XYZ file of C-alpha atoms in Angstrom:
332
model
C -17.818 63.581 19.400
C -16.720 60.016 18.620
C -14.668 59.936 21.822
C -17.708 60.980 23.845
C -19.852 58.296 22.219
C -17.373 55.440 22.327
C -15.228 56.393 25.318
C -17.148 54.282 27.889
C -17.221 51.339 25.461
C -13.452 51.552 24.858
C -12.845 51.797 28.600
C -15.069 48.799 29.369
C -13.113 46.726 26.812
C -10.020 46.976 29.017
C -11.645 44.423 31.330
C -12.456 41.895 28.607
C -10.644 39.745 26.033
C -10.379 42.777 23.704
C -6.835 43.097 22.374
C -6.722 45.405 19.345
C -4.431 48.398 19.790
C -5.656 49.834 16.509
C -9.405 49.540 17.165
C -9.319 50.923 20.711
C -7.488 54.260 21.203
C -7.286 53.745 24.961
C -5.734 50.289 24.561
C -3.442 51.572 21.830
C -2.368 54.784 23.553
C 1.454 55.003 23.549
C 1.366 57.246 26.630
C -0.847 54.919 28.652
C 1.161 51.889 27.586
C 4.369 53.649 28.548
C 2.787 54.027 31.981
C 2.154 50.250 31.942
C -1.465 49.800 30.799
C -0.820 46.800 28.536
C 1.796 45.283 30.856
C -0.649 45.542 33.765
C -3.344 43.732 31.785
C -0.837 40.976 30.934
C 0.273 40.527 34.558
C -3.255 40.530 35.975
C -4.513 38.084 33.330
C -1.700 35.624 34.050
C -2.190 35.839 37.808
C -5.923 35.182 37.388
C -5.226 32.216 35.123
C -2.842 30.630 37.614
C -5.468 30.959 40.339
C -8.165 29.352 38.182
C -5.827 26.530 37.178
C -5.097 25.880 40.842
C -8.815 25.455 41.525
C -9.141 23.062 38.556
C -6.013 20.974 39.165
C -7.724 18.195 41.169
C -7.711 14.916 39.238
C -5.283 16.120 36.545
C -2.087 14.101 36.190
C 0.917 15.871 37.726
C 3.076 15.289 34.648
C 0.436 16.950 32.466
C 0.195 19.912 34.838
C 3.968 20.398 34.890
C 4.288 20.117 31.112
C 1.572 22.698 30.574
C 2.921 25.111 33.159
C 6.592 24.828 32.161
C 6.525 24.083 28.420
C 3.140 25.470 27.431
C 1.809 22.259 25.887
C 0.696 18.701 26.545
C 1.194 15.900 24.026
C -0.343 12.431 24.479
C 0.063 9.768 21.782
C -2.477 6.944 21.488
C -4.821 9.101 23.505
C -8.065 7.299 22.631
C -8.465 3.506 22.978
C -7.845 1.958 19.564
C -11.364 0.647 18.900
C -13.058 3.871 20.004
C -10.646 5.902 17.881
C -11.446 3.751 14.846
C -15.155 4.429 15.384
C -14.564 8.166 15.833
C -12.454 8.381 12.689
C -15.032 6.505 10.632
C -18.026 8.564 11.730
C -16.237 11.902 11.339
C -14.935 11.111 7.862
C -18.447 10.128 6.803
C -20.260 12.976 8.534
C -21.907 15.665 6.414
C -22.668 18.876 8.254
C -22.543 22.601 7.627
C -18.981 23.533 6.667
C -17.564 26.991 7.375
C -14.495 28.096 5.473
C -11.844 30.705 6.216
C -9.246 31.567 3.584
C -5.908 32.858 4.927
C -3.245 33.345 2.287
C -2.934 30.098 0.354
C -4.530 28.015 3.139
C -8.167 27.044 3.543
C -9.503 26.082 6.950
C -12.731 24.067 6.939
C -14.646 23.557 10.181
C -17.843 21.806 11.168
C -19.222 22.905 14.522
C -19.760 20.018 16.946
C -22.792 21.538 18.627
C -25.290 19.335 20.512
C -27.345 18.678 17.347
C -24.333 17.436 15.388
C -22.904 15.476 18.303
C -26.195 13.623 18.598
C -25.326 12.074 15.209
C -21.777 11.166 16.299
C -22.113 8.803 19.282
C -18.460 7.745 19.462
C -17.216 11.325 19.258
C -19.744 12.312 21.898
C -18.462 9.509 24.139
C -14.933 10.932 23.932
C -15.968 14.545 24.501
C -18.041 13.519 27.521
C -15.229 11.484 29.087
C -14.701 12.863 32.635
C -10.891 12.618 32.556
C -10.707 14.393 29.193
C -13.055 17.117 30.415
C -10.950 17.663 33.545
C -7.864 18.099 31.369
C -9.633 20.552 29.058
C -10.966 22.567 31.970
C -7.569 22.740 33.630
C -5.758 23.887 30.494
C -8.521 26.379 29.667
C -8.617 27.686 33.218
C -12.403 27.553 33.176
C -15.143 24.994 33.772
C -17.002 25.950 30.608
C -16.174 23.514 27.818
C -14.290 24.713 24.722
C -16.008 25.086 21.380
C -15.575 21.760 19.559
C -15.152 21.445 15.780
C -14.097 19.056 13.073
C -11.226 20.870 11.387
C -9.507 20.239 8.071
C -6.511 22.352 7.057
C -6.007 22.493 3.268
C -2.582 23.801 2.273
C -1.598 25.648 -0.885
C -5.026 25.537 -2.506
C -4.742 28.981 -4.136
C -1.946 31.029 -5.650
C -2.256 33.604 -2.903
C -0.063 35.263 -0.325
C 1.621 33.717 2.694
C -0.660 32.156 5.300
C -0.319 34.511 8.308
C -0.817 31.586 10.681
C 2.491 30.148 9.443
C 4.380 33.087 10.965
C 5.252 32.432 14.616
C 2.900 34.451 16.785
C 0.830 34.613 19.936
C -2.959 34.734 19.827
C -3.491 37.387 22.464
C -2.156 38.968 25.656
C -3.477 36.319 28.038
C -3.287 32.516 28.322
C -5.758 30.724 26.066
C -6.120 27.094 25.075
C -6.420 25.237 21.784
C -6.308 21.483 21.252
C -6.072 19.040 18.367
C -6.869 15.338 18.362
C -5.355 14.337 15.041
C -7.234 11.974 12.736
C -4.360 12.043 10.224
C -0.661 11.418 10.655
C 1.069 14.808 10.778
C 4.552 15.490 9.432
C 6.510 18.121 7.511
C 4.361 17.505 4.414
C 0.997 18.610 5.836
C 2.044 21.351 8.244
C 2.621 20.292 11.859
C 1.611 22.561 14.711
C 4.787 24.346 15.789
C 5.478 25.702 19.267
C 8.414 27.306 21.080
C 8.710 25.442 24.411
C 8.596 27.628 27.560
C 7.377 30.655 25.560
C 4.165 30.540 27.588
C 6.027 31.756 30.663
C 5.731 35.407 31.612
C 9.434 36.022 32.175
C 10.981 39.435 32.715
C 12.267 39.389 29.128
C 8.821 38.516 27.737
C 7.100 41.161 29.840
C 9.611 43.734 28.616
C 8.866 42.670 25.016
C 5.139 43.118 25.653
C 5.773 46.507 27.288
C 7.992 47.841 24.488
C 5.815 46.513 21.658
C 2.624 47.894 23.187
C 3.941 51.458 22.785
C 4.176 51.139 18.991
C 1.513 48.490 18.367
C -1.250 50.878 17.233
C 0.887 51.841 14.199
C 2.646 48.503 13.745
C 3.176 47.688 10.033
C 1.914 44.147 10.637
C -1.865 44.344 10.897
C -2.075 41.232 13.116
C 0.354 42.736 15.634
C -1.626 45.983 15.562
C -4.714 43.962 16.416
C -2.996 42.352 19.411
C -1.633 39.104 17.957
C 2.100 39.792 18.069
C 4.393 38.251 15.455
C 7.890 37.036 16.390
C 11.009 36.932 14.221
C 14.012 34.626 14.800
C 15.820 37.668 16.213
C 12.981 38.224 18.710
C 13.268 34.587 19.818
C 16.997 34.973 20.412
C 16.533 38.192 22.392
C 13.979 36.403 24.557
C 16.433 33.556 25.176
C 13.991 30.933 23.931
C 14.799 27.505 22.430
C 14.164 26.501 18.832
C 10.557 25.853 17.757
C 9.276 22.307 18.070
C 7.211 20.835 15.242
C 4.649 18.280 16.421
C 5.172 15.582 13.822
C 2.920 12.950 15.354
C 0.863 9.904 14.385
C -2.908 9.993 14.259
C -4.667 9.583 17.626
C -2.299 12.091 19.238
C -3.722 14.816 21.458
C -1.892 18.155 21.526
C -3.003 20.964 23.820
C -1.280 24.340 23.624
C -1.346 27.559 25.614
C -1.533 30.051 22.763
C -0.033 32.924 24.728
C 3.030 30.858 23.882
C 4.669 31.477 20.525
C 3.327 29.095 17.896
C 2.172 28.705 14.311
C 1.213 26.307 11.563
C 4.155 24.552 10.022
C 5.059 24.980 6.364
C 3.402 22.360 4.173
C 3.272 20.917 0.686
C 0.670 22.389 -1.643
C -2.396 20.170 -1.802
C -1.771 18.479 1.543
C -4.402 18.299 4.277
C -4.755 17.319 7.905
C -7.926 16.411 9.774
C -8.540 16.777 13.504
C -11.056 17.310 16.238
C -10.225 20.869 17.247
C -11.270 22.996 20.177
C -10.632 26.459 21.548
C -11.367 28.169 24.843
C -11.064 31.898 25.371
C -12.805 33.408 28.363
C -12.598 36.676 30.271
C -8.955 36.690 31.405
C -9.530 38.656 34.598
C -12.011 36.319 36.279
C -10.546 34.983 39.551
C -12.817 31.931 39.674
C -13.361 29.205 37.053
C -17.171 29.331 36.872
C -19.789 26.704 37.566
C -19.486 24.513 34.473
C -23.237 24.084 34.075
C -24.256 22.146 30.969
C -26.814 24.810 30.094
C -24.002 27.340 29.581
C -22.223 24.938 27.229
C -25.414 24.685 25.149
C -26.017 28.437 25.210
C -22.574 29.211 23.849
C -23.389 27.291 20.669
C -26.732 29.078 20.310
C -24.939 32.408 20.655
C -22.291 31.400 18.126
C -24.966 30.434 15.584
C -26.618 33.869 16.005
C -23.293 35.678 15.678
C -22.436 33.797 12.497
C -25.869 34.491 10.993
C -25.415 38.197 11.751
C -21.929 38.186 10.194
C -23.300 36.465 7.084
C -26.041 39.105 6.787
C -23.657 42.035 7.294
C -21.240 40.685 4.694
C -24.063 40.027 2.219
C -25.149 43.674 2.448
C -21.695 44.612 1.164
C -21.705 41.971 -1.536
C -19.057 39.973 0.297
C -18.664 36.766 2.279
C -18.042 36.659 6.014
C -14.518 35.712 7.091
C -15.958 32.367 8.239
C -18.525 31.770 5.491
C -20.796 28.827 4.849
C -19.966 26.535 1.951
C -22.823 25.493 -0.311
């Protein structure tokens, strides 16, 4: 009966960002994945992304394009003019907005959504996020003309005697190319957990595709719950089998921009308990099978924040019914 009710829904998910092998029996089917279901989704998503990036490449520096395509990341120190950066840092450190918290192991992640209402109170930050060259770079790396979700993000390390932060295990976010960026407002080093990335792991090589193919056949019963939900974890032995170089930790000064393709293997670096790092953070994840990069209308950028607010309110209400807090809950 459940299959009859949910079958069309599970099938429709195959053409979206859905990635959980455990939640979707079609997606997690060992037989279908042995026939190449997951591998086909991976190949099609990467081909679509390359096409969209081609359409969005005009006006993006060639060195940035090559770095992103070959290595999976872009790093630009002293990204913002010094005076503007000083103004941005001051207004963000003083800003008081609604904070959402997510606890993962012993790490707390605090974010303030930079929606239009909040950005109206942050003129220097708004100036940066509206800069045409910056927006071209974000669109190219996201493979879509819709802007990423923007946040103020503070990572707080070792704040509870809890388990290991799962984000500090090297992993991929999903089966298709996605983009995240950080403009650091703090110096980042081994003490406060630098973003860590394996260069070239964004590339869909034969070895990587074979890894995806083999893992997909056991993913629905994978002992690691994140892998079962489509965010594969990678051990040092996996890295060696894939022929990949050592991870690179982005120990960088403040005012450094880092953009990463999170199909590439990455994670948060280990950090000292009590340390923090502050950044402007953004993420873009769109339907991976779209062949064209959209229109980029400002109204869609506004709507996405309205939708996110409604989703978060619904998640708060559902969690409250169970006497719990949502994964991303509001701090009083």
